[in-house]
């Protein structure tokens, strides 16, 4: 007799109680899909959450609510709702979600990227903004940045030139390391969707990972991904690629590399970069975090513990704001005029599938051939 009663209590705790709580809190939140008990709407995200959330936004509106496990998440998929969260109510939503895969580092407080915005984090940001990122300091370091870009900063960090043909093995090992870190950090983690599981799900991680994420991956991975997407878009559209080539030849010539100071002379190239960032944002989902107090914003009443995120990928492809949103409408620098597709590959056959992670990279890496033609 005790066993059926025990099973009934467990069923009520895990299935009935969440439904009752959800029905009460849902009156204060935007509409959204009805999730399953315990797991919520996790199954609806699939392998490409940015695309899945964009499709759900077409049904439930630009501001919707999803239950991701036990975590209630408000999702913005339009410029208006994103502006409310990221600009108008920036102080309310300023605290970021720190995933358990990142917080489980032995010394996470040593990083800037993976800690909550407390006083220590603000002091680190203040040092960066006043000592490293001022206009005067950036201008004075322009030539140094140009030199570092030519070697991808690898010689400075590792005493190895990762773009040197003789260091091919080291370059491949570094690229594989970056890919693994970004893939593992972006994989769905049960502890991120359940506060009860999080306390038991801490895993060992190397202190070096936090250093790589801050110094290397934060810049090199996103820059490489954006460059790869831009090259892929241009190779799919030979006419636009030729326009950019001609612009570089006419304005800069072929005797020297393109520099930062040349960008004002290259409107087509700037347009390519902007369109690439619109179509293929390196960070497709912009996470904020729980609000410590009840707040009213964009017509909703956010209760304690609710997370929010902005679907930047969906905003960049919304037909309400863009003409033919999936297309790169405008016609990189030193690579633009010396690349071509492998022999026998047509531009329309170039694979443009995405692989979701912390950053949004190409599922199949681009293969292009240097050419002096």
PDB file of N, CA and C in Angstrom, residues 267-315:
ATOM      1  N   UNK A 267      33.744  50.972 -49.599  1.00  0.00           N
ATOM      2  CA  UNK A 267      32.348  50.831 -49.157  1.00  0.00           C
ATOM      3  C   UNK A 267      31.755  49.459 -49.455  1.00  0.00           C
ATOM      4  N   UNK A 268      32.120  48.851 -50.582  1.00  0.00           N
ATOM      5  CA  UNK A 268      31.598  47.521 -50.893  1.00  0.00           C
ATOM      6  C   UNK A 268      32.085  46.496 -49.873  1.00  0.00           C
ATOM      7  N   UNK A 269      33.345  46.581 -49.533  1.00  0.00           N
ATOM      8  CA  UNK A 269      33.894  45.646 -48.551  1.00  0.00           C
ATOM      9  C   UNK A 269      33.226  45.826 -47.194  1.00  0.00           C
ATOM     10  N   UNK A 270      32.998  47.067 -46.782  1.00  0.00           N
ATOM     11  CA  UNK A 270      32.310  47.310 -45.505  1.00  0.00           C
ATOM     12  C   UNK A 270      30.896  46.750 -45.553  1.00  0.00           C
ATOM     13  N   UNK A 271      30.244  46.876 -46.715  1.00  0.00           N
ATOM     14  CA  UNK A 271      28.889  46.333 -46.848  1.00  0.00           C
ATOM     15  C   UNK A 271      28.891  44.814 -46.720  1.00  0.00           C
ATOM     16  N   UNK A 272      29.909  44.166 -47.280  1.00  0.00           N
ATOM     17  CA  UNK A 272      30.015  42.712 -47.163  1.00  0.00           C
ATOM     18  C   UNK A 272      30.157  42.303 -45.702  1.00  0.00           C
ATOM     19  N   UNK A 273      30.985  43.021 -44.968  1.00  0.00           N
ATOM     20  CA  UNK A 273      31.188  42.706 -43.553  1.00  0.00           C
ATOM     21  C   UNK A 273      29.880  42.874 -42.779  1.00  0.00           C
ATOM     22  N   UNK A 274      29.170  43.972 -43.027  1.00  0.00           N
ATOM     23  CA  UNK A 274      27.917  44.222 -42.310  1.00  0.00           C
ATOM     24  C   UNK A 274      26.861  43.176 -42.649  1.00  0.00           C
ATOM     25  N   UNK A 275      26.762  42.821 -43.933  1.00  0.00           N
ATOM     26  CA  UNK A 275      25.789  41.810 -44.326  1.00  0.00           C
ATOM     27  C   UNK A 275      26.153  40.443 -43.746  1.00  0.00           C
ATOM     28  N   UNK A 276      27.435  40.151 -43.662  1.00  0.00           N
ATOM     29  CA  UNK A 276      27.859  38.887 -43.061  1.00  0.00           C
ATOM     30  C   UNK A 276      27.479  38.834 -41.590  1.00  0.00           C
ATOM     31  N   UNK A 277      27.687  39.933 -40.873  1.00  0.00           N
ATOM     32  CA  UNK A 277      27.320  39.975 -39.457  1.00  0.00           C
ATOM     33  C   UNK A 277      25.813  39.870 -39.279  1.00  0.00           C
ATOM     34  N   UNK A 278      25.044  40.376 -40.244  1.00  0.00           N
ATOM     35  CA  UNK A 278      23.586  40.259 -40.162  1.00  0.00           C
ATOM     36  C   UNK A 278      23.136  38.824 -40.405  1.00  0.00           C
ATOM     37  N   UNK A 279      23.655  38.207 -41.460  1.00  0.00           N
ATOM     38  CA  UNK A 279      23.212  36.871 -41.837  1.00  0.00           C
ATOM     39  C   UNK A 279      23.805  35.781 -40.950  1.00  0.00           C
ATOM     40  N   UNK A 280      25.034  35.972 -40.512  1.00  0.00           N
ATOM     41  CA  UNK A 280      25.739  34.920 -39.774  1.00  0.00           C
ATOM     42  C   UNK A 280      26.386  35.491 -38.516  1.00  0.00           C
ATOM     43  N   UNK A 281      25.597  35.946 -37.553  1.00  0.00           N
ATOM     44  CA  UNK A 281      26.204  36.470 -36.318  1.00  0.00           C
ATOM     45  C   UNK A 281      26.983  35.372 -35.610  1.00  0.00           C
ATOM     46  N   UNK A 282      28.202  35.692 -35.215  1.00  0.00           N
ATOM     47  CA  UNK A 282      29.033  34.684 -34.550  1.00  0.00           C
ATOM     48  C   UNK A 282      28.400  34.225 -33.241  1.00  0.00           C
ATOM     49  N   UNK A 283      27.687  35.119 -32.572  1.00  0.00           N
ATOM     50  CA  UNK A 283      26.978  34.789 -31.336  1.00  0.00           C
ATOM     51  C   UNK A 283      25.487  34.950 -31.606  1.00  0.00           C
ATOM     52  N   UNK A 284      24.792  33.890 -32.037  1.00  0.00           N
ATOM     53  CA  UNK A 284      23.408  34.033 -32.490  1.00  0.00           C
ATOM     54  C   UNK A 284      22.398  34.291 -31.382  1.00  0.00           C
ATOM     55  N   UNK A 285      22.671  33.816 -30.172  1.00  0.00           N
ATOM     56  CA  UNK A 285      21.748  33.980 -29.047  1.00  0.00           C
ATOM     57  C   UNK A 285      22.441  34.772 -27.951  1.00  0.00           C
ATOM     58  N   UNK A 286      21.911  35.951 -27.656  1.00  0.00           N
ATOM     59  CA  UNK A 286      22.508  36.828 -26.653  1.00  0.00           C
ATOM     60  C   UNK A 286      21.791  36.610 -25.328  1.00  0.00           C
ATOM     61  N   UNK A 287      22.477  35.992 -24.382  1.00  0.00           N
ATOM     62  CA  UNK A 287      21.861  35.638 -23.108  1.00  0.00           C
ATOM     63  C   UNK A 287      21.982  36.782 -22.110  1.00  0.00           C
ATOM     64  N   UNK A 288      20.896  37.027 -21.392  1.00  0.00           N
ATOM     65  CA  UNK A 288      20.955  37.834 -20.176  1.00  0.00           C
ATOM     66  C   UNK A 288      20.683  36.878 -19.023  1.00  0.00           C
ATOM     67  N   UNK A 289      20.294  37.386 -17.885  1.00  0.00           N
ATOM     68  CA  UNK A 289      20.183  36.477 -16.740  1.00  0.00           C
ATOM     69  C   UNK A 289      18.950  36.782 -15.903  1.00  0.00           C
ATOM     70  N   UNK A 290      18.862  36.131 -14.757  1.00  0.00           N
ATOM     71  CA  UNK A 290      17.714  36.276 -13.879  1.00  0.00           C
ATOM     72  C   UNK A 290      17.650  37.676 -13.287  1.00  0.00           C
ATOM     73  N   UNK A 291      16.433  38.190 -13.161  1.00  0.00           N
ATOM     74  CA  UNK A 291      16.229  39.473 -12.504  1.00  0.00           C
ATOM     75  C   UNK A 291      16.012  39.232 -11.019  1.00  0.00           C
ATOM     76  N   UNK A 292      16.768  39.905 -10.143  1.00  0.00           N
ATOM     77  CA  UNK A 292      16.638  39.649  -8.707  1.00  0.00           C
ATOM     78  C   UNK A 292      15.322  40.131  -8.127  1.00  0.00           C
ATOM     79  N   UNK A 293      14.671  41.081  -8.788  1.00  0.00           N
ATOM     80  CA  UNK A 293      13.412  41.607  -8.290  1.00  0.00           C
ATOM     81  C   UNK A 293      12.378  41.593  -9.402  1.00  0.00           C
ATOM     82  N   UNK A 294      11.111  41.702  -9.024  1.00  0.00           N
ATOM     83  CA  UNK A 294      10.059  41.762 -10.015  1.00  0.00           C
ATOM     84  C   UNK A 294      10.115  43.107 -10.730  1.00  0.00           C
ATOM     85  N   UNK A 295      10.090  43.043 -12.074  1.00  0.00           N
ATOM     86  CA  UNK A 295      10.190  44.253 -12.878  1.00  0.00           C
ATOM     87  C   UNK A 295       9.128  44.216 -13.962  1.00  0.00           C
ATOM     88  N   UNK A 296       8.767  45.409 -14.447  1.00  0.00           N
ATOM     89  CA  UNK A 296       7.844  45.497 -15.571  1.00  0.00           C
ATOM     90  C   UNK A 296       8.606  46.036 -16.770  1.00  0.00           C
ATOM     91  N   UNK A 297       8.579  45.290 -17.870  1.00  0.00           N
ATOM     92  CA  UNK A 297       9.332  45.685 -19.052  1.00  0.00           C
ATOM     93  C   UNK A 297       8.653  45.126 -20.287  1.00  0.00           C
ATOM     94  N   UNK A 298       8.582  45.920 -21.348  1.00  0.00           N
ATOM     95  CA  UNK A 298       7.962  45.569 -22.624  1.00  0.00           C
ATOM     96  C   UNK A 298       6.645  44.826 -22.426  1.00  0.00           C
ATOM     97  N   UNK A 299       5.828  45.316 -21.526  1.00  0.00           N
ATOM     98  CA  UNK A 299       4.505  44.778 -21.349  1.00  0.00           C
ATOM     99  C   UNK A 299       4.427  43.480 -20.575  1.00  0.00           C
ATOM    100  N   UNK A 300       5.493  43.042 -19.920  1.00  0.00           N
ATOM    101  CA  UNK A 300       5.435  41.805 -19.158  1.00  0.00           C
ATOM    102  C   UNK A 300       5.937  42.057 -17.747  1.00  0.00           C
ATOM    103  N   UNK A 301       5.560  41.165 -16.861  1.00  0.00           N
ATOM    104  CA  UNK A 301       5.969  41.281 -15.461  1.00  0.00           C
ATOM    105  C   UNK A 301       6.912  40.130 -15.178  1.00  0.00           C
ATOM    106  N   UNK A 302       8.220  40.426 -15.116  1.00  0.00           N
ATOM    107  CA  UNK A 302       9.224  39.378 -14.940  1.00  0.00           C
ATOM    108  C   UNK A 302       9.333  39.012 -13.469  1.00  0.00           C
ATOM    109  N   UNK A 303       9.018  37.773 -13.152  1.00  0.00           N
ATOM    110  CA  UNK A 303       9.136  37.320 -11.772  1.00  0.00           C
ATOM    111  C   UNK A 303      10.568  36.880 -11.499  1.00  0.00           C
ATOM    112  N   UNK A 304      10.868  36.720 -10.232  1.00  0.00           N
ATOM    113  CA  UNK A 304      12.224  36.347  -9.839  1.00  0.00           C
ATOM    114  C   UNK A 304      12.615  35.002 -10.456  1.00  0.00           C
ATOM    115  N   UNK A 305      13.850  34.928 -10.959  1.00  0.00           N
ATOM    116  CA  UNK A 305      14.366  33.682 -11.493  1.00  0.00           C
ATOM    117  C   UNK A 305      14.172  33.491 -12.977  1.00  0.00           C
ATOM    118  N   UNK A 306      13.512  34.428 -13.666  1.00  0.00           N
ATOM    119  CA  UNK A 306      13.289  34.288 -15.100  1.00  0.00           C
ATOM    120  C   UNK A 306      14.497  34.782 -15.878  1.00  0.00           C
ATOM    121  N   UNK A 307      14.941  33.970 -16.846  1.00  0.00           N
ATOM    122  CA  UNK A 307      16.029  34.370 -17.720  1.00  0.00           C
ATOM    123  C   UNK A 307      15.456  34.975 -18.991  1.00  0.00           C
ATOM    124  N   UNK A 308      16.322  35.597 -19.775  1.00  0.00           N
ATOM    125  CA  UNK A 308      15.894  36.155 -21.056  1.00  0.00           C
ATOM    126  C   UNK A 308      17.050  36.067 -22.030  1.00  0.00           C
ATOM    127  N   UNK A 309      16.720  35.996 -23.305  1.00  0.00           N
ATOM    128  CA  UNK A 309      17.743  36.000 -24.342  1.00  0.00           C
ATOM    129  C   UNK A 309      17.198  36.693 -25.577  1.00  0.00           C
ATOM    130  N   UNK A 310      18.116  37.179 -26.403  1.00  0.00           N
ATOM    131  CA  UNK A 310      17.780  37.861 -27.650  1.00  0.00           C
ATOM    132  C   UNK A 310      18.271  36.998 -28.799  1.00  0.00           C
ATOM    133  N   UNK A 311      17.370  36.669 -29.717  1.00  0.00           N
ATOM    134  CA  UNK A 311      17.729  35.863 -30.880  1.00  0.00           C
ATOM    135  C   UNK A 311      18.227  36.787 -31.986  1.00  0.00           C
ATOM    136  N   UNK A 312      19.531  37.087 -31.968  1.00  0.00           N
ATOM    137  CA  UNK A 312      20.115  37.989 -32.967  1.00  0.00           C
ATOM    138  C   UNK A 312      20.020  37.401 -34.367  1.00  0.00           C
ATOM    139  N   UNK A 313      20.093  36.093 -34.480  1.00  0.00           N
ATOM    140  CA  UNK A 313      19.992  35.439 -35.784  1.00  0.00           C
ATOM    141  C   UNK A 313      18.625  35.691 -36.408  1.00  0.00           C
ATOM    142  N   UNK A 314      17.566  35.574 -35.601  1.00  0.00           N
ATOM    143  CA  UNK A 314      16.213  35.785 -36.120  1.00  0.00           C
ATOM    144  C   UNK A 314      15.985  37.236 -36.518  1.00  0.00           C
ATOM    145  N   UNK A 315      16.525  38.174 -35.747  1.00  0.00           N
ATOM    146  CA  UNK A 315      16.352  39.594 -36.061  1.00  0.00           C
ATOM    147  C   UNK A 315      16.990  39.920 -37.406  1.00  0.00           C
TER     148      UNK A 315
END
